[in-house]
PDB file of C-alpha atoms in Angstrom:
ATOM      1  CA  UNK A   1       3.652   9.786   6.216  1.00  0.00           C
ATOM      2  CA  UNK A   2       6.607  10.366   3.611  1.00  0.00           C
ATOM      3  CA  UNK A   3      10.053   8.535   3.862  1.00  0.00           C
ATOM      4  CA  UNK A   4      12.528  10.349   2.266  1.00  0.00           C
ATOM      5  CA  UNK A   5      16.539  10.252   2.198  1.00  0.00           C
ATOM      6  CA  UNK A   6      17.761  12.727   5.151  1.00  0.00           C
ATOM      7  CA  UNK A   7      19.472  15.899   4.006  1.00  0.00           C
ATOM      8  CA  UNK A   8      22.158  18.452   5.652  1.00  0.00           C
ATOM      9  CA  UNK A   9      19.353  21.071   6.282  1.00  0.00           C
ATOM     10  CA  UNK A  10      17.460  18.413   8.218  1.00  0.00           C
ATOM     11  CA  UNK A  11      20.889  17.753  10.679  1.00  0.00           C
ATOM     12  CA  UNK A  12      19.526  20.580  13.159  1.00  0.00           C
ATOM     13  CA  UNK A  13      16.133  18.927  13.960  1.00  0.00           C
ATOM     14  CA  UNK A  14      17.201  15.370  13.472  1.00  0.00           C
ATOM     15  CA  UNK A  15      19.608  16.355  16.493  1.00  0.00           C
ATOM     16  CA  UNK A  16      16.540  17.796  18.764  1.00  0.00           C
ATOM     17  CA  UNK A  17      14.416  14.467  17.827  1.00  0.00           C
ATOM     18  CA  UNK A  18      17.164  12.943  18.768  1.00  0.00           C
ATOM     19  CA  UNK A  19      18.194  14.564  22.259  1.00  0.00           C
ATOM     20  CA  UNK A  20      14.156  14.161  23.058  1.00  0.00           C
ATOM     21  CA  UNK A  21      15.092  10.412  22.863  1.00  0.00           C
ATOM     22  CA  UNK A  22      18.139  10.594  24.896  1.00  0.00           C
ATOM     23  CA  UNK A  23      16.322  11.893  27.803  1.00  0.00           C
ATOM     24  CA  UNK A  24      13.397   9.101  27.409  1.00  0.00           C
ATOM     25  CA  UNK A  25      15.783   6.695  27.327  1.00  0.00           C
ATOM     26  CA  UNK A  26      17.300   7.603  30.308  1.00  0.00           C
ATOM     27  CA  UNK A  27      14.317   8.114  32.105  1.00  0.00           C
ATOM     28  CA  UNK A  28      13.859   5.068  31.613  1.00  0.00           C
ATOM     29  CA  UNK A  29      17.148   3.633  33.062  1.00  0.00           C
ATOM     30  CA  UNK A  30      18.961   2.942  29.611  1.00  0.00           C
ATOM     31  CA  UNK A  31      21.878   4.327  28.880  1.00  0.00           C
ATOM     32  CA  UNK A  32      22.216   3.169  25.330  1.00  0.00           C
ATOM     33  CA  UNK A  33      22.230   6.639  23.831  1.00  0.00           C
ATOM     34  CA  UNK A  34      23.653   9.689  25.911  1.00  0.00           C
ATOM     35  CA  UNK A  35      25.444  13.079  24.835  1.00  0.00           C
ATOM     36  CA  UNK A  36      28.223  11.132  22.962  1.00  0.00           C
ATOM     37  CA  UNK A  37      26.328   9.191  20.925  1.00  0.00           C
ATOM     38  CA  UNK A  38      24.763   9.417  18.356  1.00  0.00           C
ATOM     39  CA  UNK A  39      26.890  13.032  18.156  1.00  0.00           C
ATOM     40  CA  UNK A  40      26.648  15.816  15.089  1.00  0.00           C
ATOM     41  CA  UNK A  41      29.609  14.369  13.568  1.00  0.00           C
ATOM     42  CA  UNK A  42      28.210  10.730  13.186  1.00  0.00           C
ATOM     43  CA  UNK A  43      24.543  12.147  12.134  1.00  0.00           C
ATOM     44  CA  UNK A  44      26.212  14.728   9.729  1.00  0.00           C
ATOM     45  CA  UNK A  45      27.991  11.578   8.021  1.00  0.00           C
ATOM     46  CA  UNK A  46      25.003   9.503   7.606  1.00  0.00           C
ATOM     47  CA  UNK A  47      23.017  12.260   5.855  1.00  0.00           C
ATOM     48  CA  UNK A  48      26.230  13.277   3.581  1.00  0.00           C
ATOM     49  CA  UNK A  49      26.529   9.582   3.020  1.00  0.00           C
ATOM     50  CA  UNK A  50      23.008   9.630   1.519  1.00  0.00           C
ATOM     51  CA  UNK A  51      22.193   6.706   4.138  1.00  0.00           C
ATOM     52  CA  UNK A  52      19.610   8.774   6.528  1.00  0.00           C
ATOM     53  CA  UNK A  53      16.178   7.991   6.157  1.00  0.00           C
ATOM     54  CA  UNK A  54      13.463  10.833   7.410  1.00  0.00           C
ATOM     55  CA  UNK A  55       9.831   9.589   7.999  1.00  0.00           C
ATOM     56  CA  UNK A  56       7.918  13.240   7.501  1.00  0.00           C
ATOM     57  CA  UNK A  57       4.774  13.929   8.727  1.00  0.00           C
ATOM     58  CA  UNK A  58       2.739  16.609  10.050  1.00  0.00           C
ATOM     59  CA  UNK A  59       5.071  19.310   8.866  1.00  0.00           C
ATOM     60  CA  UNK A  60       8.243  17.848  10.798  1.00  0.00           C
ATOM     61  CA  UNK A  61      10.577  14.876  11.028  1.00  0.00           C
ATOM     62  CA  UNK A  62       9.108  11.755  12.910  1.00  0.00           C
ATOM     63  CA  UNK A  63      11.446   9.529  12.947  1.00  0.00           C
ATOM     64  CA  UNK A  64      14.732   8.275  11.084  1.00  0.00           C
ATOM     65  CA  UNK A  65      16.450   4.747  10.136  1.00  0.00           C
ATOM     66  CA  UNK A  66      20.127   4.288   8.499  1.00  0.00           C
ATOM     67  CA  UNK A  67      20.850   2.060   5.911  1.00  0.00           C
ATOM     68  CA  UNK A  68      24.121   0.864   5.409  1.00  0.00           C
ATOM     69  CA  UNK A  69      26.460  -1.568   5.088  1.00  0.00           C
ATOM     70  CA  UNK A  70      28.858  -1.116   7.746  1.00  0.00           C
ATOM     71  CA  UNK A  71      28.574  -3.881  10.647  1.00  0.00           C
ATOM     72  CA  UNK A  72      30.719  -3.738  13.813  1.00  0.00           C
ATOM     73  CA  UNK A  73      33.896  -5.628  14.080  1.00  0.00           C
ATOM     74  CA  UNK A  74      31.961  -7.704  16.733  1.00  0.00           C
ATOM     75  CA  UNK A  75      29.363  -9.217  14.191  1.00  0.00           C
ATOM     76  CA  UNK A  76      32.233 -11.724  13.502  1.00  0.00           C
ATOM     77  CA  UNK A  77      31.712 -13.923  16.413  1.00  0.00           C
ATOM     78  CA  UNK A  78      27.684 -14.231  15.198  1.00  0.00           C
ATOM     79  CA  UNK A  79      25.743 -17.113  13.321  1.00  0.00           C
ATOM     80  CA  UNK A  80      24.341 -15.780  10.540  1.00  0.00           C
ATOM     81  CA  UNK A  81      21.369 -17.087   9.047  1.00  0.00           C
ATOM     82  CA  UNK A  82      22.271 -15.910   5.737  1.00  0.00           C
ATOM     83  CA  UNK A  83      25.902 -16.375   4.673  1.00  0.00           C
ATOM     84  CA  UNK A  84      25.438 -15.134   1.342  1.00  0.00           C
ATOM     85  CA  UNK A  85      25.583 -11.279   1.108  1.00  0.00           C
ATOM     86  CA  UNK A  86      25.226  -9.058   0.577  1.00  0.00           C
ATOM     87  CA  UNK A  87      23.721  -7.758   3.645  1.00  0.00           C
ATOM     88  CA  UNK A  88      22.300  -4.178   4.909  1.00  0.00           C
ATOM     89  CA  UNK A  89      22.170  -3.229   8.161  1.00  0.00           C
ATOM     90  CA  UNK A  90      20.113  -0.994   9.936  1.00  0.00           C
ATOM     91  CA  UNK A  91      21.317   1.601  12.753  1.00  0.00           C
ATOM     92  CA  UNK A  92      19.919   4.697  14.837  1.00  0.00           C
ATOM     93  CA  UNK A  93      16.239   3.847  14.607  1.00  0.00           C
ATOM     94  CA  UNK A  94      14.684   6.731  16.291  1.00  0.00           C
ATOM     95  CA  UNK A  95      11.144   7.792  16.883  1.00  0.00           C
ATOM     96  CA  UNK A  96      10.190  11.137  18.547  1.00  0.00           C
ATOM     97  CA  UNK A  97       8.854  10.412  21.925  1.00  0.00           C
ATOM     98  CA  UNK A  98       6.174  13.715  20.835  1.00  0.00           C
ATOM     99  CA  UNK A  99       5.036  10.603  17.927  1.00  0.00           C
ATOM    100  CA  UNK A 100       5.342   7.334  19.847  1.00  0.00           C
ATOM    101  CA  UNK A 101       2.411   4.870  19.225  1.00  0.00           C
ATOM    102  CA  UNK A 102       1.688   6.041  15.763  1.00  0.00           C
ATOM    103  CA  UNK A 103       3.077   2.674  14.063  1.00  0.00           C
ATOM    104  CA  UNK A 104       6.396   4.860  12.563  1.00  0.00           C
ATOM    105  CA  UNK A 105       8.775   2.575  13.863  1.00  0.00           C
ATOM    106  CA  UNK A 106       7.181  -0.417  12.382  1.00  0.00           C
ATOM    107  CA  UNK A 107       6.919   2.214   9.120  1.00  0.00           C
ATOM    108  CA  UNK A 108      10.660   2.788   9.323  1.00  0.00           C
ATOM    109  CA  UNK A 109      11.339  -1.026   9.160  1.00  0.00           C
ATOM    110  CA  UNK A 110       9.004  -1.814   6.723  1.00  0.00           C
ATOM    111  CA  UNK A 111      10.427   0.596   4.433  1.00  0.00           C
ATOM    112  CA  UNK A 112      14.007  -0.936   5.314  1.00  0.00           C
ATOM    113  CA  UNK A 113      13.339  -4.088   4.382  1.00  0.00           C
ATOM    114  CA  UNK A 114      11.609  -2.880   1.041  1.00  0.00           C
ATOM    115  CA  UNK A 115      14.870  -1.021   0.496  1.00  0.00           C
ATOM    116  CA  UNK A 116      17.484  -4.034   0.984  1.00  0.00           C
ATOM    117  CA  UNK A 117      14.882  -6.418  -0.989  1.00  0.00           C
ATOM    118  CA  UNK A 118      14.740  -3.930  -3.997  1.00  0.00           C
ATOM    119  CA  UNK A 119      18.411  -3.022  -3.714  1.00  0.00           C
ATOM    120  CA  UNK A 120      19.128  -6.712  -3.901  1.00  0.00           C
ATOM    121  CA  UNK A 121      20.330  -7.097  -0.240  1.00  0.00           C
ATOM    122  CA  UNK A 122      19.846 -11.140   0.856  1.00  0.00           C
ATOM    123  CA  UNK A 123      19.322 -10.006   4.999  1.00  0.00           C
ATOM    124  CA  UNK A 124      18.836  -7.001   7.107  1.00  0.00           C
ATOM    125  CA  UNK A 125      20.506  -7.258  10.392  1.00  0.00           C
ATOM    126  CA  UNK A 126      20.816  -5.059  13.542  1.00  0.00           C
ATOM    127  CA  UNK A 127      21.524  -5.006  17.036  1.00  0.00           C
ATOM    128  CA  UNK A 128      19.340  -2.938  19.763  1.00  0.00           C
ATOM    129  CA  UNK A 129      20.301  -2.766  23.627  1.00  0.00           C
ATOM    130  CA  UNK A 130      19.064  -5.502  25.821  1.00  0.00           C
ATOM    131  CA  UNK A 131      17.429  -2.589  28.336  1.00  0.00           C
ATOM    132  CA  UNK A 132      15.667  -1.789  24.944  1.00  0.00           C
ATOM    133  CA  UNK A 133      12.634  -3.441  25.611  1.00  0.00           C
ATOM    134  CA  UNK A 134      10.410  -1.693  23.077  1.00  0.00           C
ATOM    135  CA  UNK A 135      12.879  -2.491  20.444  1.00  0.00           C
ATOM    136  CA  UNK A 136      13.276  -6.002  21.334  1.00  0.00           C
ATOM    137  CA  UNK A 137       9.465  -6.749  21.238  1.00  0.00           C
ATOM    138  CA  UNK A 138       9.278  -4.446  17.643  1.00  0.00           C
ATOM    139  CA  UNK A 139      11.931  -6.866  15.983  1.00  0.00           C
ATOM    140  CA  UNK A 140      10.791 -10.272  17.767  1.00  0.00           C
ATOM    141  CA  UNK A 141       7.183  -9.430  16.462  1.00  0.00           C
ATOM    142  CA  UNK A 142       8.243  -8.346  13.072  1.00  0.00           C
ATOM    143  CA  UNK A 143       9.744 -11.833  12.663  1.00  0.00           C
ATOM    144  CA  UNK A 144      13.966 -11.320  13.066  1.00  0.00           C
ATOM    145  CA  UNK A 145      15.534 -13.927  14.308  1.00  0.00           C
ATOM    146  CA  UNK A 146      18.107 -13.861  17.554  1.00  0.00           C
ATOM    147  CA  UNK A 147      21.350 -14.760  16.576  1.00  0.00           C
ATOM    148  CA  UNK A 148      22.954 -14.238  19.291  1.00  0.00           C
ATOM    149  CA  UNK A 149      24.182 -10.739  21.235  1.00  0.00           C
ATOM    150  CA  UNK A 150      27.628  -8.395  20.786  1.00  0.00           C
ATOM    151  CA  UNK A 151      29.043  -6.329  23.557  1.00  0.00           C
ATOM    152  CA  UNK A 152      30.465  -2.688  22.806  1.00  0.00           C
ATOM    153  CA  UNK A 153      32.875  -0.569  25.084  1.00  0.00           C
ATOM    154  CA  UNK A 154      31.367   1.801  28.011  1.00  0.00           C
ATOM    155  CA  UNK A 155      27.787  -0.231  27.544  1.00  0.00           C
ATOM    156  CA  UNK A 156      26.792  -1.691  30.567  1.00  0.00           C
ATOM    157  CA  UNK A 157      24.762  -4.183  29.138  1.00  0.00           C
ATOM    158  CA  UNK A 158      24.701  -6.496  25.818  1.00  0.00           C
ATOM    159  CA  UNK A 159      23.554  -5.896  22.567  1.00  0.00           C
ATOM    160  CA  UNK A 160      21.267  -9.045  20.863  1.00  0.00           C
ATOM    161  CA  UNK A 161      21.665  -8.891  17.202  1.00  0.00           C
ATOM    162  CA  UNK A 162      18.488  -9.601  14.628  1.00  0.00           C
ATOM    163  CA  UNK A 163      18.496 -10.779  11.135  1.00  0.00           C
ATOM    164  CA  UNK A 164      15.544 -11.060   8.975  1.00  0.00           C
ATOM    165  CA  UNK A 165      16.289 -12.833   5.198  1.00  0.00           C
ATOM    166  CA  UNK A 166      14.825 -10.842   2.964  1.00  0.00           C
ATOM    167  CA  UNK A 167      13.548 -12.137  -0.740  1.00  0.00           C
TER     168      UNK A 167
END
């Protein structure tokens, strides 16, 4: 498997990877992602940003991770292990259902945390959905600490925030 940075020819099959996730999630009573989100527009900006990551394999996109620093206004009210930035954060981790069980997501943030240690980044943090129960076990395993959770608008449930000091 090959991690790569996304690009705009990609946009069409990141968006059918990710509409295959949509409809497991669902399926599996979480409405974290739906039709809204994550849309064209906000995929589109990530890869002209240059902060997509693709995991390639078998011919065809696996999975993708963004890399930024942009955190919600709503990271404010958390404890932060790590004061001292600066800090990446990691959003849209997405595995093809067609690829689950093949380790990519545990790729993906391996490769993140590479990427914000090299780039000089002092923490990685992220939030998943508290109905994400895959994610929650991937990040509690990989060692990122709770620090607390975040709510967003039209989410029926919370968001628990990670951060893992990197160095």
């Amino acid at each position: 498997m090959n991690i790569r940075t996304g690009r705009m020819e990609d946009l069409q099959e990141i968006m059918a990877l990710i509409a295959r996730c949509v409809t497991v999630m669902q399926a599996g009573g979480s409405d974290q992602w739906d039709d809204q989100y994550p849309n064209r527009e906000v995929i589109g900006e990530d890869l002209q940003r240059g902060t997509l990551f693709a995991a390639e394999g078998e011919g065809r996109i696996l999975g993708i991770v963004v890399l930024d620093e942009s955190q919600a206004e709503q990271y404010q009210t958390i404890s932060w292990k790590q004061d001292e930035g600066p800090h990446l954060m990691m959003h849209r981790l997405a595995v093809d259902p067609e690829a689950h069980g093949q380790g990519i997501a545990r790729t993906l943030v391996a490769f993140s945390e590479e990427y914000g240690a090299r780039q000089g980044y002092r923490s990685l943090r992220l939030d998943t959905y508290a109905k994400n129960t895959a994610a929650l076990k991937l990040y509690q395993g990989l060692g990122y600490d709770l620090r607390g959770e975040v709510n967003f608008p039209d989410r029926a449930a919370s968001f628990p925030v990670f951060e893992k000091v990197l160095g």
